[in-house]
Short mmCIF file of C-alpha atoms in Angstrom, two decimals:
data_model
loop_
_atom_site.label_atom_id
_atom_site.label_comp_id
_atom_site.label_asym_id
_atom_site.label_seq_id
_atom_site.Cartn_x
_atom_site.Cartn_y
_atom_site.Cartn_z
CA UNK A 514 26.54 279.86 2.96
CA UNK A 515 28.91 279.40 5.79
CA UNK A 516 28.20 275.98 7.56
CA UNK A 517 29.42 274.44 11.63
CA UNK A 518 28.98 271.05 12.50
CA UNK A 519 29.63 269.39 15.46
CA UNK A 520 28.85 266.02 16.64
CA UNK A 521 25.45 266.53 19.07
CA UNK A 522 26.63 264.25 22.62
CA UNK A 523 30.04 263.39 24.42
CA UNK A 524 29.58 261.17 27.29
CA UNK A 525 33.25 260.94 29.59
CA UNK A 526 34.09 259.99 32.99
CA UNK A 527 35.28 262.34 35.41
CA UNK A 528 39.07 262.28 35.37
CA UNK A 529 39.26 261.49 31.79
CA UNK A 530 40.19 263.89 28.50
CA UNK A 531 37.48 265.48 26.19
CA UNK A 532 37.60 266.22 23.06
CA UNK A 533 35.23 268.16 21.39
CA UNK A 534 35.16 268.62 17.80
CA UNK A 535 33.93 271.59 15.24
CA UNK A 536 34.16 271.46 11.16
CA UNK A 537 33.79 274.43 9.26
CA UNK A 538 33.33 275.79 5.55
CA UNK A 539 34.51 279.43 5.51
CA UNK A 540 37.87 279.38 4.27
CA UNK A 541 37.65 283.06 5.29
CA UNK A 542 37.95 282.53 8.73
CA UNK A 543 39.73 284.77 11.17
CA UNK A 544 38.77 283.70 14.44
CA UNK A 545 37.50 280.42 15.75
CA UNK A 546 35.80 280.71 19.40
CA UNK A 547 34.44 277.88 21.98
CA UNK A 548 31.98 278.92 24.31
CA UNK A 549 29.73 277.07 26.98
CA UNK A 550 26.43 277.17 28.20
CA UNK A 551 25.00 275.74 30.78
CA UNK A 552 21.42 274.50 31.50
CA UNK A 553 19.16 278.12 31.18
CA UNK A 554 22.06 279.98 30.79
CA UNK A 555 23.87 282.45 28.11
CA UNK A 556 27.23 281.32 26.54
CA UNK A 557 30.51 281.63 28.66
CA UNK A 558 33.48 282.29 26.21
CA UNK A 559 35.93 279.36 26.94
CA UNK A 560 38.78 280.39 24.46
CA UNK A 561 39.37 281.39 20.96
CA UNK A 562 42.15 280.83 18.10
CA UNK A 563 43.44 283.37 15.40
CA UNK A 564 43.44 281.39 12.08
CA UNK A 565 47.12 281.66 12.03
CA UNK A 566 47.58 279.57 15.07
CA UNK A 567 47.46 275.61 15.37
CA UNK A 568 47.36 275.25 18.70
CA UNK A 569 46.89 277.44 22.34
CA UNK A 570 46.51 275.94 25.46
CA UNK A 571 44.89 277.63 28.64
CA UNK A 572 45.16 275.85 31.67
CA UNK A 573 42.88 272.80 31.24
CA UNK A 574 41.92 273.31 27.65
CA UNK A 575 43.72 272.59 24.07
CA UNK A 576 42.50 274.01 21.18
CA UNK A 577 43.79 272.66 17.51
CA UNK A 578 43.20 274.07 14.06
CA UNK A 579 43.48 272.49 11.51
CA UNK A 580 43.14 275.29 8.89
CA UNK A 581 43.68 272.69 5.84
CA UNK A 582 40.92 270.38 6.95
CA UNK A 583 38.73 273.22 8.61
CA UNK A 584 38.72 271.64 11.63
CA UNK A 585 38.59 272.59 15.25
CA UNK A 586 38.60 270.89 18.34
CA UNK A 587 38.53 271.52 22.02
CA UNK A 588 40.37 269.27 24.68
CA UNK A 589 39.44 269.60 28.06
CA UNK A 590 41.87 267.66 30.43
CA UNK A 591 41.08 266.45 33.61
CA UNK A 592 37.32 266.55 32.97
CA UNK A 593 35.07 267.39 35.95
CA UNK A 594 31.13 267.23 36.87
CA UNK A 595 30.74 270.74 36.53
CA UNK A 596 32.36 270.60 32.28
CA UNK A 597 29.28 269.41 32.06
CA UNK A 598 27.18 271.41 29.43
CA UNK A 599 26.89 272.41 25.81
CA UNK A 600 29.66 273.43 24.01
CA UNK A 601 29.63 275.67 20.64
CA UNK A 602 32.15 276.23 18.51
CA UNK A 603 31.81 279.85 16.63
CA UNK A 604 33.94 281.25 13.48
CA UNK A 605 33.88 284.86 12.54
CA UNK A 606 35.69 287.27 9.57
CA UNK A 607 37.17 290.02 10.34
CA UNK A 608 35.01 292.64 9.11
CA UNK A 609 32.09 290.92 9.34
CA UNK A 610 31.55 290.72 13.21
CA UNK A 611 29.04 287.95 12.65
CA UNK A 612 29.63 284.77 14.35
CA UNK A 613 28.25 281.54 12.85
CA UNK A 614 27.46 279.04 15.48
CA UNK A 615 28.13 275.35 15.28
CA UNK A 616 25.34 272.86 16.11
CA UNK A 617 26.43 272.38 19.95
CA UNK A 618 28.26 269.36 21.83
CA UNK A 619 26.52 268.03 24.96
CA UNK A 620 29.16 267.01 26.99
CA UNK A 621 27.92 264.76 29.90
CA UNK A 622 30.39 263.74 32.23
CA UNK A 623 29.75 260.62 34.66
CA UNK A 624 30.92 260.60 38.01
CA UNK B 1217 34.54 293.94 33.09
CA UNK B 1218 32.43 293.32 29.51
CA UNK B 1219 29.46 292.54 31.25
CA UNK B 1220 26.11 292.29 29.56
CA UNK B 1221 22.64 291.66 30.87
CA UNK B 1222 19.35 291.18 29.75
CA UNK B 1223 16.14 292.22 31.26
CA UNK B 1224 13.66 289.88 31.44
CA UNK B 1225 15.32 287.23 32.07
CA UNK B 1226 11.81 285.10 31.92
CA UNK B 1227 8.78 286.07 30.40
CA UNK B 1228 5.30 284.91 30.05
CA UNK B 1229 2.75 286.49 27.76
CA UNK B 1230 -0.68 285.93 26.05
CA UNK B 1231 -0.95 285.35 22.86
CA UNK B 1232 -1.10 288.45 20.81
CA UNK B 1233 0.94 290.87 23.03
CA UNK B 1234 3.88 292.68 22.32
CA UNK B 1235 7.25 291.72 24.31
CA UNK B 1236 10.27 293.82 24.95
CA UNK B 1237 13.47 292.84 25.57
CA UNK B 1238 16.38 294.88 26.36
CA UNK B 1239 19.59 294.38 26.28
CA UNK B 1240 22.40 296.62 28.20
CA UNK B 1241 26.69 296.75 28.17
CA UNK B 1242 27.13 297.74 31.74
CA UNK B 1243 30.81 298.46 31.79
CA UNK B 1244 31.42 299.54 28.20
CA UNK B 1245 30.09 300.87 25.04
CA UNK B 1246 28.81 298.70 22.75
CA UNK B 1247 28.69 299.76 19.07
CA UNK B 1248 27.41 296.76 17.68
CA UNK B 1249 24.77 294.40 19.26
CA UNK B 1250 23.66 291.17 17.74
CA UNK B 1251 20.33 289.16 18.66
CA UNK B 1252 19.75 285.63 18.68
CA UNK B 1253 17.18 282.89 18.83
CA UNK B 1254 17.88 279.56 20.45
CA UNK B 1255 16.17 276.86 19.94
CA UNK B 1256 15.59 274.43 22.12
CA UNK B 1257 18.53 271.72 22.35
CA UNK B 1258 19.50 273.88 18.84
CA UNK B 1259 21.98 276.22 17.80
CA UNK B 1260 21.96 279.70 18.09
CA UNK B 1261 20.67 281.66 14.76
CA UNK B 1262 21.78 285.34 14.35
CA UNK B 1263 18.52 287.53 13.99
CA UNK B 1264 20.09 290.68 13.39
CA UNK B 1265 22.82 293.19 13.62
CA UNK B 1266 22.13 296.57 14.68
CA UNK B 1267 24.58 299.65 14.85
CA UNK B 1268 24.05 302.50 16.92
CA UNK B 1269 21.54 305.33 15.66
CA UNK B 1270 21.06 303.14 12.59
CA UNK B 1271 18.78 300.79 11.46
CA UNK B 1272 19.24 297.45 12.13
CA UNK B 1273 20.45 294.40 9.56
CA UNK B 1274 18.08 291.71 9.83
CA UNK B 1275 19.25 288.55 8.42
CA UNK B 1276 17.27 286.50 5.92
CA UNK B 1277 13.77 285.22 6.74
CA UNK B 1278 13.79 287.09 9.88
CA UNK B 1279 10.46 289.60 9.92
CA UNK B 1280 12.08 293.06 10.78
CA UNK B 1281 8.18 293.76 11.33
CA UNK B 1282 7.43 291.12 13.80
CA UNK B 1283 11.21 291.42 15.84
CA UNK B 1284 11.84 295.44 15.98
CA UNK B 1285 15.03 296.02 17.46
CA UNK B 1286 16.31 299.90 18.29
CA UNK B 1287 19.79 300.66 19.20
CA UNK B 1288 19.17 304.23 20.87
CA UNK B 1289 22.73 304.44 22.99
CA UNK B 1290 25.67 302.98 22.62
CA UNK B 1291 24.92 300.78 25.92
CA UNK B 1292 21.05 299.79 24.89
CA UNK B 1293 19.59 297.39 22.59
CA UNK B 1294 16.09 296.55 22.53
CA UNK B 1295 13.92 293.56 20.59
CA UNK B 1296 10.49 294.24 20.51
CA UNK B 1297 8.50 290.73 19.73
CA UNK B 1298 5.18 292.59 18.04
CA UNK B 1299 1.84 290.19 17.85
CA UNK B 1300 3.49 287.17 19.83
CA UNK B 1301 2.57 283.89 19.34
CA UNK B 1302 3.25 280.70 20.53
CA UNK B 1303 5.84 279.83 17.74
CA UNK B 1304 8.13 282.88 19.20
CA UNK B 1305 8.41 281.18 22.45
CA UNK B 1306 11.96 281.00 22.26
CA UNK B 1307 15.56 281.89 24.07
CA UNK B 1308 16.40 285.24 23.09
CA UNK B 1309 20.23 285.62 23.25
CA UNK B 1310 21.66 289.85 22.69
CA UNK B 1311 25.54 290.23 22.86
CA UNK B 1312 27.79 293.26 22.22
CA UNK B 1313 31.13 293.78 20.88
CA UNK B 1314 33.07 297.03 21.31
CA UNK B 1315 35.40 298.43 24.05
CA UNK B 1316 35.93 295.40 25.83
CA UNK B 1317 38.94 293.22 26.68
CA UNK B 1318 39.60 290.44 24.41
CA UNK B 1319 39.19 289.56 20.85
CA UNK B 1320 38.98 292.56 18.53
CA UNK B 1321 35.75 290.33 16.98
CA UNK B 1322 34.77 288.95 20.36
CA UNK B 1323 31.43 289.25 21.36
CA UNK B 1324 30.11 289.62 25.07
CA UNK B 1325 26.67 287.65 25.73
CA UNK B 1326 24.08 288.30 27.70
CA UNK B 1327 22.47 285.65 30.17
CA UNK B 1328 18.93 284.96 27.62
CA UNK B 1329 15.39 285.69 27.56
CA UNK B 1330 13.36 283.29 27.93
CA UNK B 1331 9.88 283.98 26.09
CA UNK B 1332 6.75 281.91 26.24
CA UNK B 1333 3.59 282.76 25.19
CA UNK B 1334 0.20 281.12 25.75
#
């Protein structure tokens, strides 16, 4: 079945990049999503990608496919206390409406 | 707008007791909701998709006896935990998708359940 990895902690210091990174299997793909969620919390979506982009930026945050390699990743510029949290990537077909989640990124960034 | 929220959003219960949890679209109708179980420090796990006025899609290994979920309106979904035990404590996760900005697959969460039973 369809499969998301990503690596389990990110420790960065405030000020510094992020980057946050998500592997997939299903070649199927449409749309790749991050979200956050914070301590207790549901997930916030961050941003999401149509498979036929490489890149979108929004503000602070850089997302890049890699369709070839199935890979994803999530840059976060200028990274504050309060990116702190756990990050999932998500990847859906259209059709489908299911999401399959990736494993989570606990980002923890030091002041 | 695309809000959701859950109600409970904490709940203790004995062993043994049924637990209901709904979950609402409060600025839009939702024709598909989706439940999920979070582990702790884990990934969320889709328990099932449910239409409404239809039954709901359970996905496998998830007892559609023990987690009954009913999709009466297009802005309610509700999981009933039957028999709890202490192996259902959990994080109970419901989003939508439907009418909202965004996406045309995007999802709306709601905030979580927490469930814990004795």
């Amino acid at each position: 079945g369809e499969d998301v990895e990503q690596s389990l902690f990110l420790s960065v210091r405030e000020g510094d990049s992020s980057v946050i990174n998500c592997t997939y299997t299903d070649s199927s793909s449409t749309y790749l999503y991050w979200y956050k969620q914070e301590p207790g919390a549901g997930l916030q979506l961050l941003t999401y990608i149509f498979s036929n982009m490489d890149m979108k930026q929004d503000q602070r945050l850089t997302v890049l496919l890699n369709k070839k390699d199935k890979h994803l990743s999530l840059r976060i510029a200028d990274t504050q206390t309060g990116d702190s949290a756990i990050y999932f990537c998500a990847e859906s077909t259209s059709g489908t409406y299911k999401y399959i989640f990736g494993t989570g990124t606990r980002l923890k960034v030091l002041a | 707008g695309a809000v959701v929220s859950q109600h409970p959003s904490r709940v203790i219960c004995k062993s043994g007791t049924s637990v209901k949890i709904e979950c609402r679209s409060l600025d839009f109708q939702a024709t598909t909701m989706f439940w999920y179980r979070q582990f702790p420090k884990k990934s969320l796990m889709l328990m099932a998709t449910s239409n409404e006025g239809s039954k709901a899609t359970y996905e496998q290994g998830v007892e559609k006896d023990k987690f009954l979920i009913n999709h009466a309106s297009l802005t309610l979904s509700t999981l009933t935990v039957t028999s709890a035990h202490p192996e259902d404590s959990s994080f109970y996760i419901c989003s939508a998708r439907g009418g909202g900005p965004g996406a045309y697959n995007e999802q709306f969460f709601g905030p979580g359940t927490r469930l814990t039973v004795l």
